[in-house]
Short mmCIF file of C-alpha atoms and ligand atoms in Angstrom, two decimals:
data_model
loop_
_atom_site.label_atom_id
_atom_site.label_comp_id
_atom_site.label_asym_id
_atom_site.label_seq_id
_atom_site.Cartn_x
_atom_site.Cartn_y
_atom_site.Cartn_z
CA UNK N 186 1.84 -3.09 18.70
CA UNK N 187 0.80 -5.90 16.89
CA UNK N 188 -1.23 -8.01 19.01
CA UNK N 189 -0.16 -11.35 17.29
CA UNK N 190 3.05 -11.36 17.56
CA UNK N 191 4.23 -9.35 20.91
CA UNK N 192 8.12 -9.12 20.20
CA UNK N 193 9.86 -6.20 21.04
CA UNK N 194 10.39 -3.05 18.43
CA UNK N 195 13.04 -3.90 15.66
CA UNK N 196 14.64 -6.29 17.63
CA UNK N 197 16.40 -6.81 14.57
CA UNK N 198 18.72 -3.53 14.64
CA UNK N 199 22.60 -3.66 14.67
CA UNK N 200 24.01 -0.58 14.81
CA UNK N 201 26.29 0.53 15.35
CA UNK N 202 28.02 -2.68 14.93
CA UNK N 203 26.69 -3.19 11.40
CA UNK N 204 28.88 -1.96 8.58
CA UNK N 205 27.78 -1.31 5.29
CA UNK N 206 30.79 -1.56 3.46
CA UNK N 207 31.53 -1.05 -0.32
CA UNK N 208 34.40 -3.06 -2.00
CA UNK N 209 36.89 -1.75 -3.30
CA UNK N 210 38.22 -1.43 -7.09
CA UNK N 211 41.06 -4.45 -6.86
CA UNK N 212 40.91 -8.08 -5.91
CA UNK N 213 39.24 -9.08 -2.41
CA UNK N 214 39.68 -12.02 -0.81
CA UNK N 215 36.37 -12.36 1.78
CA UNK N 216 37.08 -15.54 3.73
CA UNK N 217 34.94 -16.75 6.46
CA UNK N 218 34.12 -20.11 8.79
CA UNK N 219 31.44 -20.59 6.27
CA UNK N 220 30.27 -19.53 2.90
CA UNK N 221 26.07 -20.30 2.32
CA UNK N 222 26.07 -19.89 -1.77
CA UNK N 223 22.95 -21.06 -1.77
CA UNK N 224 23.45 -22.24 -5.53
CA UNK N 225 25.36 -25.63 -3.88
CA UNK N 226 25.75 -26.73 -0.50
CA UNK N 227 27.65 -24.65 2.01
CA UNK N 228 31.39 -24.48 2.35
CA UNK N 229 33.75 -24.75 5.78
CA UNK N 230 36.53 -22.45 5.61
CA UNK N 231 35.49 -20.92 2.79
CA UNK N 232 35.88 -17.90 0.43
CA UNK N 233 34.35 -15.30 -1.93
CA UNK N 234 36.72 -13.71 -4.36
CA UNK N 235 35.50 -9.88 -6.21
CA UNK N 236 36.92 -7.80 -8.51
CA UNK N 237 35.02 -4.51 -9.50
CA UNK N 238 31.98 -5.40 -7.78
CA UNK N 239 31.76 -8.99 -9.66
CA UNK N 240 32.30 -12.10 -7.53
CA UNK N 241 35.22 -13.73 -9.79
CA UNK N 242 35.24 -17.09 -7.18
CA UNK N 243 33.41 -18.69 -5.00
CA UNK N 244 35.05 -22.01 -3.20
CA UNK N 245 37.42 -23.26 -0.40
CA UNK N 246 39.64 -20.48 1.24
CA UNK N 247 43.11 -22.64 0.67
CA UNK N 248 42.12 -22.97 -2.90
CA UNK N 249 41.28 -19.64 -4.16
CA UNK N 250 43.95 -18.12 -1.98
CA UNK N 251 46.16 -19.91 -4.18
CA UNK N 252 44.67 -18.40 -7.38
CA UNK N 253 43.98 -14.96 -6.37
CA UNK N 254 46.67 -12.54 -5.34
CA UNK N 255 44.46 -10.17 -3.39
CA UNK N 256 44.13 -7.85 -0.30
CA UNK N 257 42.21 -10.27 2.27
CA UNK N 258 39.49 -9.58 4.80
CA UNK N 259 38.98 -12.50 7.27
CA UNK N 260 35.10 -12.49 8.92
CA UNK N 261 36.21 -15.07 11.29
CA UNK N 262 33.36 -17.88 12.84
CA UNK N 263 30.61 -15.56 10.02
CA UNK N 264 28.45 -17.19 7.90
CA UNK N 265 29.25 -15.34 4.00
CA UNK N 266 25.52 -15.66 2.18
CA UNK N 267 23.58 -13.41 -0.15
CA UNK N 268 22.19 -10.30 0.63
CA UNK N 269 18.11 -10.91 1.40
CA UNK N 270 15.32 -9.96 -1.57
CA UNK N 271 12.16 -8.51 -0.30
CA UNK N 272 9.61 -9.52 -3.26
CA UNK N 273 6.63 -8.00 -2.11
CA UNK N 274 6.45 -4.20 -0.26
CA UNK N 275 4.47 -1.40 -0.06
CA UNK N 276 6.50 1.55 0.98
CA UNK N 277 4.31 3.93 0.07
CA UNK N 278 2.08 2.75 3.15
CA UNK N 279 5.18 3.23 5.58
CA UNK N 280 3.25 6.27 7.41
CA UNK N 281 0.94 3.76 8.33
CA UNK N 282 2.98 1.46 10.89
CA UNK N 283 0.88 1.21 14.15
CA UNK N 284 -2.32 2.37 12.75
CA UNK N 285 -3.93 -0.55 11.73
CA UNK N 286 -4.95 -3.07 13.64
CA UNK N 287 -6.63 -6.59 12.55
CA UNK N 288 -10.25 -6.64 13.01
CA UNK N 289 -10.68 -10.42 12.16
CA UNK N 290 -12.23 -9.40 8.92
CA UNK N 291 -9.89 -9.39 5.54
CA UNK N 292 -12.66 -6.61 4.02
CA UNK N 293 -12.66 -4.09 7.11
CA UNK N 294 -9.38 -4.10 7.18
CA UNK N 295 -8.76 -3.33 3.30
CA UNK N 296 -11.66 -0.37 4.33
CA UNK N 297 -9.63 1.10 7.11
CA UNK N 298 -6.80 0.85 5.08
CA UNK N 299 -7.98 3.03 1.85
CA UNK N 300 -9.31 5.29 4.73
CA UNK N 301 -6.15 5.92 6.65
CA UNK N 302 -4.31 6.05 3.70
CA UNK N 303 -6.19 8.72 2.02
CA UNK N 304 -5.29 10.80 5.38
CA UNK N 305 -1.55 10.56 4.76
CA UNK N 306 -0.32 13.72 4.76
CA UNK N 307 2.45 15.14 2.55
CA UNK N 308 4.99 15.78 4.77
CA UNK N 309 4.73 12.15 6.28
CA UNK N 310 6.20 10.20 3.60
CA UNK N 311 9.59 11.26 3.53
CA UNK N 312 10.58 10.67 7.79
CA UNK N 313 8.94 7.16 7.08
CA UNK N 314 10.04 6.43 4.07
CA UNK N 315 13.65 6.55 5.23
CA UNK N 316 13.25 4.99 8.11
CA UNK N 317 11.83 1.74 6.23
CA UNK N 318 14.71 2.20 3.68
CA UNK N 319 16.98 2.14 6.73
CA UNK N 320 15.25 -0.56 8.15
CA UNK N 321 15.30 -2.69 5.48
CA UNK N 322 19.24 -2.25 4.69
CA UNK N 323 19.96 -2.93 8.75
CA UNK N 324 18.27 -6.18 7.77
CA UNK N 325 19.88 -7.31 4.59
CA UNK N 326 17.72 -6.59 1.85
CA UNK N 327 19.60 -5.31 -0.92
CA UNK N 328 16.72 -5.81 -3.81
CA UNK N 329 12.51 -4.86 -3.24
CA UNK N 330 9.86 -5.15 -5.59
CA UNK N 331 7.86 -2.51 -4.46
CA UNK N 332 3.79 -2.14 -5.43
CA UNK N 333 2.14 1.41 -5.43
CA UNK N 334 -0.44 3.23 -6.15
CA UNK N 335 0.85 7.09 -6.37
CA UNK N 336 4.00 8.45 -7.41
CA UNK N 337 5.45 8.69 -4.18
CA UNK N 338 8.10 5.84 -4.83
CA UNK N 339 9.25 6.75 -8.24
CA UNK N 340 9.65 10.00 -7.52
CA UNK N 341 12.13 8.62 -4.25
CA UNK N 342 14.00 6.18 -6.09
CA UNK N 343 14.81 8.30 -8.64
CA UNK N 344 16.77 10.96 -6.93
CA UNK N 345 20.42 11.40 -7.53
CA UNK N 346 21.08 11.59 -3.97
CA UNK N 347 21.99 8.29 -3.26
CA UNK N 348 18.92 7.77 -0.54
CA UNK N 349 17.87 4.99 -2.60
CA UNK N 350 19.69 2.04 -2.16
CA UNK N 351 17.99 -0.55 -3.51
CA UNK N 352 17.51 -2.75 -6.65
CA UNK N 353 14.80 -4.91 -8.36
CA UNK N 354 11.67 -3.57 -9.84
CA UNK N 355 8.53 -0.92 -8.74
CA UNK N 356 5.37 -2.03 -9.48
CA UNK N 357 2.46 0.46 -10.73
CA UNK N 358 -0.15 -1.65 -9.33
CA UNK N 359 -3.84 -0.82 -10.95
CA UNK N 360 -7.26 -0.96 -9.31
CA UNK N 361 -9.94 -1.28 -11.84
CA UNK N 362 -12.79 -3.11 -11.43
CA UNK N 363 -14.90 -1.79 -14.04
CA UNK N 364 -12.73 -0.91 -17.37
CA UNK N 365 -14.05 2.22 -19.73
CA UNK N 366 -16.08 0.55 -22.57
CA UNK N 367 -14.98 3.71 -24.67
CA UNK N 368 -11.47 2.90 -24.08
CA UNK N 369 -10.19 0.37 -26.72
CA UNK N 370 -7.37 -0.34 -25.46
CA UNK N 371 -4.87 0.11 -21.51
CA UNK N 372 -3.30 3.19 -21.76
CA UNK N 373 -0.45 1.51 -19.95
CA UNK N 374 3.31 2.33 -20.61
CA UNK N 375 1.89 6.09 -21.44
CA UNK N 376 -0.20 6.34 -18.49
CA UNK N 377 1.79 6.66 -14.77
CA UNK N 378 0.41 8.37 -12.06
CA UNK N 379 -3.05 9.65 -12.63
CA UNK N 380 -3.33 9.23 -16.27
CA UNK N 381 -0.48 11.58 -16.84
CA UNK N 382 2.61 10.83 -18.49
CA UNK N 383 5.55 10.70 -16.32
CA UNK N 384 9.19 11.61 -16.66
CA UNK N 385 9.73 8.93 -13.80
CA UNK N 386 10.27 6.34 -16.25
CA UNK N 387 13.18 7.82 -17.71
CA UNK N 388 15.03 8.41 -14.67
CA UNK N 389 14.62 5.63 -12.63
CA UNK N 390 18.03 4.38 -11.73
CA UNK N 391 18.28 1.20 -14.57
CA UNK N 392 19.16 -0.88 -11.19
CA UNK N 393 15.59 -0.15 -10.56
CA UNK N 394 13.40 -0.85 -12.94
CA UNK N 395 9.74 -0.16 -13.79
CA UNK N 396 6.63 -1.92 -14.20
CA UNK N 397 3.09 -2.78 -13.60
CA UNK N 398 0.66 -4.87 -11.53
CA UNK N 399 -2.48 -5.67 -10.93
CA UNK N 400 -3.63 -5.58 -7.31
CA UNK N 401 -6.44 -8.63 -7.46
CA UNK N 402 -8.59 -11.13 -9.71
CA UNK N 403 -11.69 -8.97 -7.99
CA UNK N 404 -10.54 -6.06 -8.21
CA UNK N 405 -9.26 -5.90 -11.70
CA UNK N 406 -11.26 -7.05 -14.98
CA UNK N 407 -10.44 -9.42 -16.92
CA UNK N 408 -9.75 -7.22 -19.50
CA UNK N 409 -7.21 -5.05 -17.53
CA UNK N 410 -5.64 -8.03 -16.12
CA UNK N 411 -4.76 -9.48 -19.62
CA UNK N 412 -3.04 -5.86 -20.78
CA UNK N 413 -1.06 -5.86 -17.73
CA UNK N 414 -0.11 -9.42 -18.43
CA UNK N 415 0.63 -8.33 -21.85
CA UNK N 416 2.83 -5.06 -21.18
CA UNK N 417 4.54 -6.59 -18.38
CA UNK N 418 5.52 -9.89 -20.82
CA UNK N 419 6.83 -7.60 -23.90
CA UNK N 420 9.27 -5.67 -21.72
CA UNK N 421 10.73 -8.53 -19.93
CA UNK N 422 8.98 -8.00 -16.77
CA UNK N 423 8.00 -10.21 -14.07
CA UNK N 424 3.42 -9.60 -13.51
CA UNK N 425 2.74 -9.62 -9.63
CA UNK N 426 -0.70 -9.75 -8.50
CA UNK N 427 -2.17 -10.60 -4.75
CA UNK N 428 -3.70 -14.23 -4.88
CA UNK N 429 -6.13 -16.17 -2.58
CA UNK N 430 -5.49 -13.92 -0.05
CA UNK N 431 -8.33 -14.40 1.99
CA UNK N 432 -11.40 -16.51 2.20
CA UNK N 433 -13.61 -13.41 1.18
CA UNK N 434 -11.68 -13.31 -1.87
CA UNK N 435 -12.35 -17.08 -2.87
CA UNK N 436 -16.71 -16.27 -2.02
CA UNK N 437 -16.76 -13.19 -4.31
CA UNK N 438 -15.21 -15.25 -6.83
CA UNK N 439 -17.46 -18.36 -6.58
CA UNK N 440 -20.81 -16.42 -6.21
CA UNK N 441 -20.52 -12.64 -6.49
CA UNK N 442 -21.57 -12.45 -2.88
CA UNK N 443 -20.27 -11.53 0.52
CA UNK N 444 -18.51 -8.58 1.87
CA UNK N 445 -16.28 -7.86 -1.50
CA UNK N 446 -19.63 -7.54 -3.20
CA UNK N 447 -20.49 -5.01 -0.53
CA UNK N 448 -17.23 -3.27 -0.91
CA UNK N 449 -17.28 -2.69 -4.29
CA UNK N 450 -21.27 -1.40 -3.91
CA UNK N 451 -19.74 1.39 -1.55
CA UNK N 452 -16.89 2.55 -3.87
CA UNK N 453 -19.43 2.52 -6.90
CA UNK N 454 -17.95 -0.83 -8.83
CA UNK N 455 -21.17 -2.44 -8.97
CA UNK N 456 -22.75 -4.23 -11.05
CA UNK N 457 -19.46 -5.46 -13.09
CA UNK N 458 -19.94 -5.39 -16.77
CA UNK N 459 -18.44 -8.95 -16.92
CA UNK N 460 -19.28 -12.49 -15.28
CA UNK N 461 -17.13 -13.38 -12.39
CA UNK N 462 -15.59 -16.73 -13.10
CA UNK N 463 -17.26 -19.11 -10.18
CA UNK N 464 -13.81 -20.44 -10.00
CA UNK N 465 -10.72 -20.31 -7.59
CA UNK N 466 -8.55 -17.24 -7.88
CA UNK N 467 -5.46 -19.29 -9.58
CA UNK N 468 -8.07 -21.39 -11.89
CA UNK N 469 -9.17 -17.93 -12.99
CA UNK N 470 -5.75 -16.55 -13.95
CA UNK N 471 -5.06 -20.16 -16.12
CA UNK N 472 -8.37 -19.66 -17.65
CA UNK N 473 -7.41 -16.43 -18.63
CA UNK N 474 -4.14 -17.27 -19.65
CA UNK N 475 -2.15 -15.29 -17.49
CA UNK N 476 0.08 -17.85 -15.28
CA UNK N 477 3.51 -18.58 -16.35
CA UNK N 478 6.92 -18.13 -14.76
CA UNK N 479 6.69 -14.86 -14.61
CA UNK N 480 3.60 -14.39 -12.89
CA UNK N 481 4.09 -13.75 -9.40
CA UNK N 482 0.65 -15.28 -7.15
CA UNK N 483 1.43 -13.32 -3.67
CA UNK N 484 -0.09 -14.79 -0.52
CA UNK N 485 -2.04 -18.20 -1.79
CA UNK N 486 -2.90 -18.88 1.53
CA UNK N 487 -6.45 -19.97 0.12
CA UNK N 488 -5.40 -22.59 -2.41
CA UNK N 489 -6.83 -26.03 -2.60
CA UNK N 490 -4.42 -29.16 -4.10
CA UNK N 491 -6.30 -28.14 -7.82
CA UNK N 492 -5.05 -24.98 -7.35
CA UNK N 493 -1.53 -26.18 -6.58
CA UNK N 494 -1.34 -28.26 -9.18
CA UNK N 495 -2.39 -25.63 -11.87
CA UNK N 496 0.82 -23.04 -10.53
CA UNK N 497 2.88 -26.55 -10.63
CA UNK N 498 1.65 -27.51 -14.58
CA UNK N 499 2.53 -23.28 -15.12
CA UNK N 500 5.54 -22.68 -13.48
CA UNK N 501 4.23 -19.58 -11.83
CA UNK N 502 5.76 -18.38 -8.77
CA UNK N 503 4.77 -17.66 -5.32
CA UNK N 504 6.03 -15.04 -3.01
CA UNK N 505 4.79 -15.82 0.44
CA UNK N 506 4.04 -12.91 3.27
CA UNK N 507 3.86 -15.04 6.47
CA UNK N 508 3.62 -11.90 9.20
CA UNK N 509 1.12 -10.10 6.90
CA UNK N 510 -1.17 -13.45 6.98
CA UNK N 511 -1.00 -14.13 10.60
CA UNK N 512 -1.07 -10.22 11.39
CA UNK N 513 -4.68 -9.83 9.38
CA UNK N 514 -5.74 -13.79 10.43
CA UNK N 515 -6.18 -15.13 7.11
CA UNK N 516 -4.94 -18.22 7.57
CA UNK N 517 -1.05 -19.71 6.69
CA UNK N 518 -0.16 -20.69 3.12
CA UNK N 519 0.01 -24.85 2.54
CA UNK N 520 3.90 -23.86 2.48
CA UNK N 521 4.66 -27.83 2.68
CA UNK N 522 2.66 -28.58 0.16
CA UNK N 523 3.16 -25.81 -2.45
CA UNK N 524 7.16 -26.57 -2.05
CA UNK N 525 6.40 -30.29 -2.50
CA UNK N 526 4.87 -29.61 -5.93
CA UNK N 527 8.28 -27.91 -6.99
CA UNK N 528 6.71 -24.64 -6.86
CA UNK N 529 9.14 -21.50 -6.92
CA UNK N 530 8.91 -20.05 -3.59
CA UNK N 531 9.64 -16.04 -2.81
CA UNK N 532 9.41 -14.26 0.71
CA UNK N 533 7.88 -10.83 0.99
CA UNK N 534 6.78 -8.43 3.77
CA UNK N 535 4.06 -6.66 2.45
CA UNK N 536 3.07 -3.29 3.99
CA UNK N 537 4.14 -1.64 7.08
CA UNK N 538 -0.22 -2.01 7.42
CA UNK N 539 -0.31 -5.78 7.78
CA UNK N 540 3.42 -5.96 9.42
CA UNK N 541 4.97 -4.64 12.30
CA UNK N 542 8.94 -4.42 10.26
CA UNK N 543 10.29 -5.04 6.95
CA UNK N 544 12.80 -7.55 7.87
CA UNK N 545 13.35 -11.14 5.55
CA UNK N 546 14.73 -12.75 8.22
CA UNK N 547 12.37 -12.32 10.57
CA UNK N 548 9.27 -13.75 7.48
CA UNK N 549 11.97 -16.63 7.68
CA UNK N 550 11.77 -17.44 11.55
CA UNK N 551 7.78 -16.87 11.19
CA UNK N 552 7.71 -19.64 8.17
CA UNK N 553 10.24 -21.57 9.93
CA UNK N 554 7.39 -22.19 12.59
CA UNK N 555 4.41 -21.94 10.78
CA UNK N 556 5.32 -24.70 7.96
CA UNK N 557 7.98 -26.95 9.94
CA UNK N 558 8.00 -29.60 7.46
CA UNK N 559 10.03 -27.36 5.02
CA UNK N 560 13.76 -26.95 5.35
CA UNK N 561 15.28 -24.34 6.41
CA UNK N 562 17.80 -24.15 2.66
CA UNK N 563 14.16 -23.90 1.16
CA UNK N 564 13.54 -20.65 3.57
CA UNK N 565 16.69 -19.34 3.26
CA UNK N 566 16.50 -19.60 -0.76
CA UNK N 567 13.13 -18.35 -1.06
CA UNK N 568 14.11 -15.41 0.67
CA UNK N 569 17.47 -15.03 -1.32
CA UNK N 570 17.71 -17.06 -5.18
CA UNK N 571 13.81 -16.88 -4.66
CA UNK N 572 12.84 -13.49 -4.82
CA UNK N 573 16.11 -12.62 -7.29
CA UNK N 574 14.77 -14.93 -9.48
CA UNK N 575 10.46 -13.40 -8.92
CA UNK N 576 12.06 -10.10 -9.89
CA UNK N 577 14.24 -11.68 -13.28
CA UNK N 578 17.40 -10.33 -11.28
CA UNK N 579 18.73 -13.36 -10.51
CA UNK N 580 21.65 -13.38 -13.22
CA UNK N 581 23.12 -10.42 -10.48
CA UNK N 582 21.47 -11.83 -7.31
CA UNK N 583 20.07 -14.40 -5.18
CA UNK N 584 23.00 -16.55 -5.21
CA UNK N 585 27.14 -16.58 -4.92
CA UNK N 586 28.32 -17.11 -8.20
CA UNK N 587 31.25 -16.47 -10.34
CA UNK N 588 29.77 -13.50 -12.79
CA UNK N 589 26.79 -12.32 -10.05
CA UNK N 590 27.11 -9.08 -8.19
CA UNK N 591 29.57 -9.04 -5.38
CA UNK N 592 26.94 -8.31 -2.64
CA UNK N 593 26.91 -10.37 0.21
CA UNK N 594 25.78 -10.46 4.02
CA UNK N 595 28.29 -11.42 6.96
CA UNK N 596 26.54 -13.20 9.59
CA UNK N 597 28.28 -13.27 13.15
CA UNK N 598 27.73 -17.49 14.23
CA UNK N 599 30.45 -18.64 16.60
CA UNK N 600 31.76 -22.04 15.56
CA UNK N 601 29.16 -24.20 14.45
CA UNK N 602 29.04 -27.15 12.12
CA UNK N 603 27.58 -27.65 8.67
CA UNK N 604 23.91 -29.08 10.02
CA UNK N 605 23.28 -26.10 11.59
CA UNK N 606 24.25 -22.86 9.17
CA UNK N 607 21.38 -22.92 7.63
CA UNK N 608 19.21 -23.41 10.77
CA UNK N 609 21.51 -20.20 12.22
CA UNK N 610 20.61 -18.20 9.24
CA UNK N 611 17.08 -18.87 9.28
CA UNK N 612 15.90 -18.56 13.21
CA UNK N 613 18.99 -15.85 13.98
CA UNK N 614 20.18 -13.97 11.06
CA UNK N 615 18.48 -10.87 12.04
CA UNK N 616 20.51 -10.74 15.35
CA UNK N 617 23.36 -11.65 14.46
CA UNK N 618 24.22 -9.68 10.88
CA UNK N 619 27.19 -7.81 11.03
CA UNK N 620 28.21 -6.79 7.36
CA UNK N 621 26.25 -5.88 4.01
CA UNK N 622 28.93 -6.26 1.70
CA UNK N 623 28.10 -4.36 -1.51
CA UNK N 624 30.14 -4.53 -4.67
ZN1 ZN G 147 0.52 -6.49 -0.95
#
């Protein structure tokens, strides 16, 4: 259970009520009380017109009825919105749900973690795996950007099975504190999974694309960081990497000292063969040249207005994990503030480790409470155009859009008015969705 936050199991499931329904090859007429494009404000009586799994029109139902001849399907008093993009997973932990429980200390809980996951047996990723897949389509998420360490995702997303439904991006996240001195340069793009080459990057489904991370400023050098940075910019790709996560993090930075220090002593990563910055973690990545817009800072709960202002002046991103924070008590992200300074905003679940279910809408009704000064359209986009756009998908997501893919959720909301959809979406989505719509 997770002592925090003592709701029941996946209150969130909807079966068998909710449909997963493909559209078909011809025009479709999806008209519903409301329509939440997110890209404008949302529209009363309003309508969502596809064609071979494109949304041609998106607008009032009495006008596009008029321009579309088309087979229609009426949702009734539903709110029509995008499907929900989880920027930040770790599926490759799923086995561990339950196991972990938060000790009040950031570092002993990163120590039981490498433990318990080194005891993961074989034959315990698949039964989990598919239950967080399921889990995660029964609440809306139709894109992931998924970190890991092993091969264990690859190798699931690429089967031809269809047991992988989802798009955006896997991350190959690195751990390397101490780079090889008689390495001249990152391996990466040849390296996968244990320093061999890998097939997996020719099969991945091109829906689902492939790329790296790095998992932290202290637990990466500088050196590694950069080439990550650098392989990640020259094919296109968006660079995640966890940020000011915890208060530990922001004393190893400063001074070298405190329970990272001892952390890396006991896995053998110390002394570094490089000066630690005495900076915060986002000052370090400027310094080092590595925030822009595609940089993804995940967490920044520890981040001071200096450190605000530097991902404002960059245009980096940040994908917020409420549930993980409050699960491992390291504190809530200056939401407010970081929106205030125009910041781009993504929501993410992190691991089944620091969470007790991989549901968006539920991170939305846990930011909706912990930062009440933001609105909920700013939590609804951050966990739709938000996390499209962390992930560079969202010329096909995020939004409803004339040209974008014609996926879309159907929310069950009675009749309410326009001051509320958004407020429905945020603190009940999760109960109430009826209908993945996927084009
Ligand atoms: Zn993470």
């Amino acid at each position: 259970m997770n002592p925090v936050n003592p709701e029941p199991l996946n209150p969130c499931y909807k079966s068998p009520n909710h449909q997963i329904t493909k559209s078909q090859n011809s025009f479709r007429l999806h008209i519903a009380r409301w329509v939440v494009p997110v890209s404008r404000p949302p529209i009363e009586n309003g309508a969502i017109a596809t064609f071979e799994g494109k949304i041609v029109g998106v607008g009032p139902a009495s006008e596009l009825r008029l321009s579309y001849q088309a087979e229609i399907k009426d949702y009734g008093d539903s709110i029509l919105c995008p499907a929900l993009i989880n920027t930040h997973s770790h599926l490759e932990l799923s086995p561990l749900r339950w196991r972990l429980s938060p000790s009040g200390s950031f570092v002993d809980w990163v120590k039981a973690l490498i433990e318990a996951r080194n005891l993961i047996r074989r034959e315990e990723w698949e039964p989990a795996i598919c239950q967080a897949i399921k889990e995660m389509q029964e609440n809306g998420i139709i894109a992931v950007g998924d970190v890991g360490n092993l091969d264990v995702i690859p190798l699931f997303s690429s089967r031809k099975d269809g047991t992988w439904p989802f798009r955006g991006v896997f991350f190959q996240e690195l751990v390397c504190p101490i780079p090889n001195e008689a390495e001249e340069e990152i391996p990466l793009g040849t390296s996968f999974v244990n320093g061999k080459v890998n097939e997996s990057l020719d099969i991945l489904e091109p829906s689902f694309r492939y790329a790296f991370s790095a998992h932290a400023t202290y637990s990466v050098a500088p050196t590694v960081l950069k080439a990550i940075k650098a392989w990640d910019q020259s094919h296109g790709m968006p660079f995640p990497i966890h940020v000011a996560e915890s208060e530990e993090e922001i004393e190893f930075l400063q001074g070298g000292q405190g329970p990272l220090r001892e952390l890396l002593k006991e896995k053998g990563h110390w002394p570094l063969n490089y000066d630690l910055p005495k900076a915060s973690p986002v000052r370090y990545l400027e310094t080092l040249g590595l925030l822009d817009k595609h940089t993804v800072c995940v967490h920044c709960v520890q981040v001071d207005q200096d450190d605000i202002s530097i991902l404002a002046k960059t245009g980096a991103g940040v994908c917020l994990c409420p549930r993980s924070n409050v699960f491992l008590g390291v504190g809530v992200a200056p939401v407010e503030e970081l929106h205030a300074s125009c910041i781009p905003l993504a929501l993410g679940t992190d691991s089944l480790a620091s969470n007790d279910r991989l549901s968006i809408f539920a991170e939305m009704a846990s930011l909706s409470k912990l930062a009440p000064g933001l609105s909920p359209e700013a939590i609804f986009r951050a966990g739709t155009y938000g996390g499209a756009r962390a992930l560079g998908i969202s010329e096909e997501l995020g939004s409803l859009a004339r040209g974008k893919a014609a996926t879309f959720l159907a929310v069950e909301s009675g009749p309410i008015s326009n001051k509320d959809v958004l407020e429905f979406l945020v603190h009940e989505g999760c109960r109430e969705l009826s209908d993945l719509v996927i084009g």
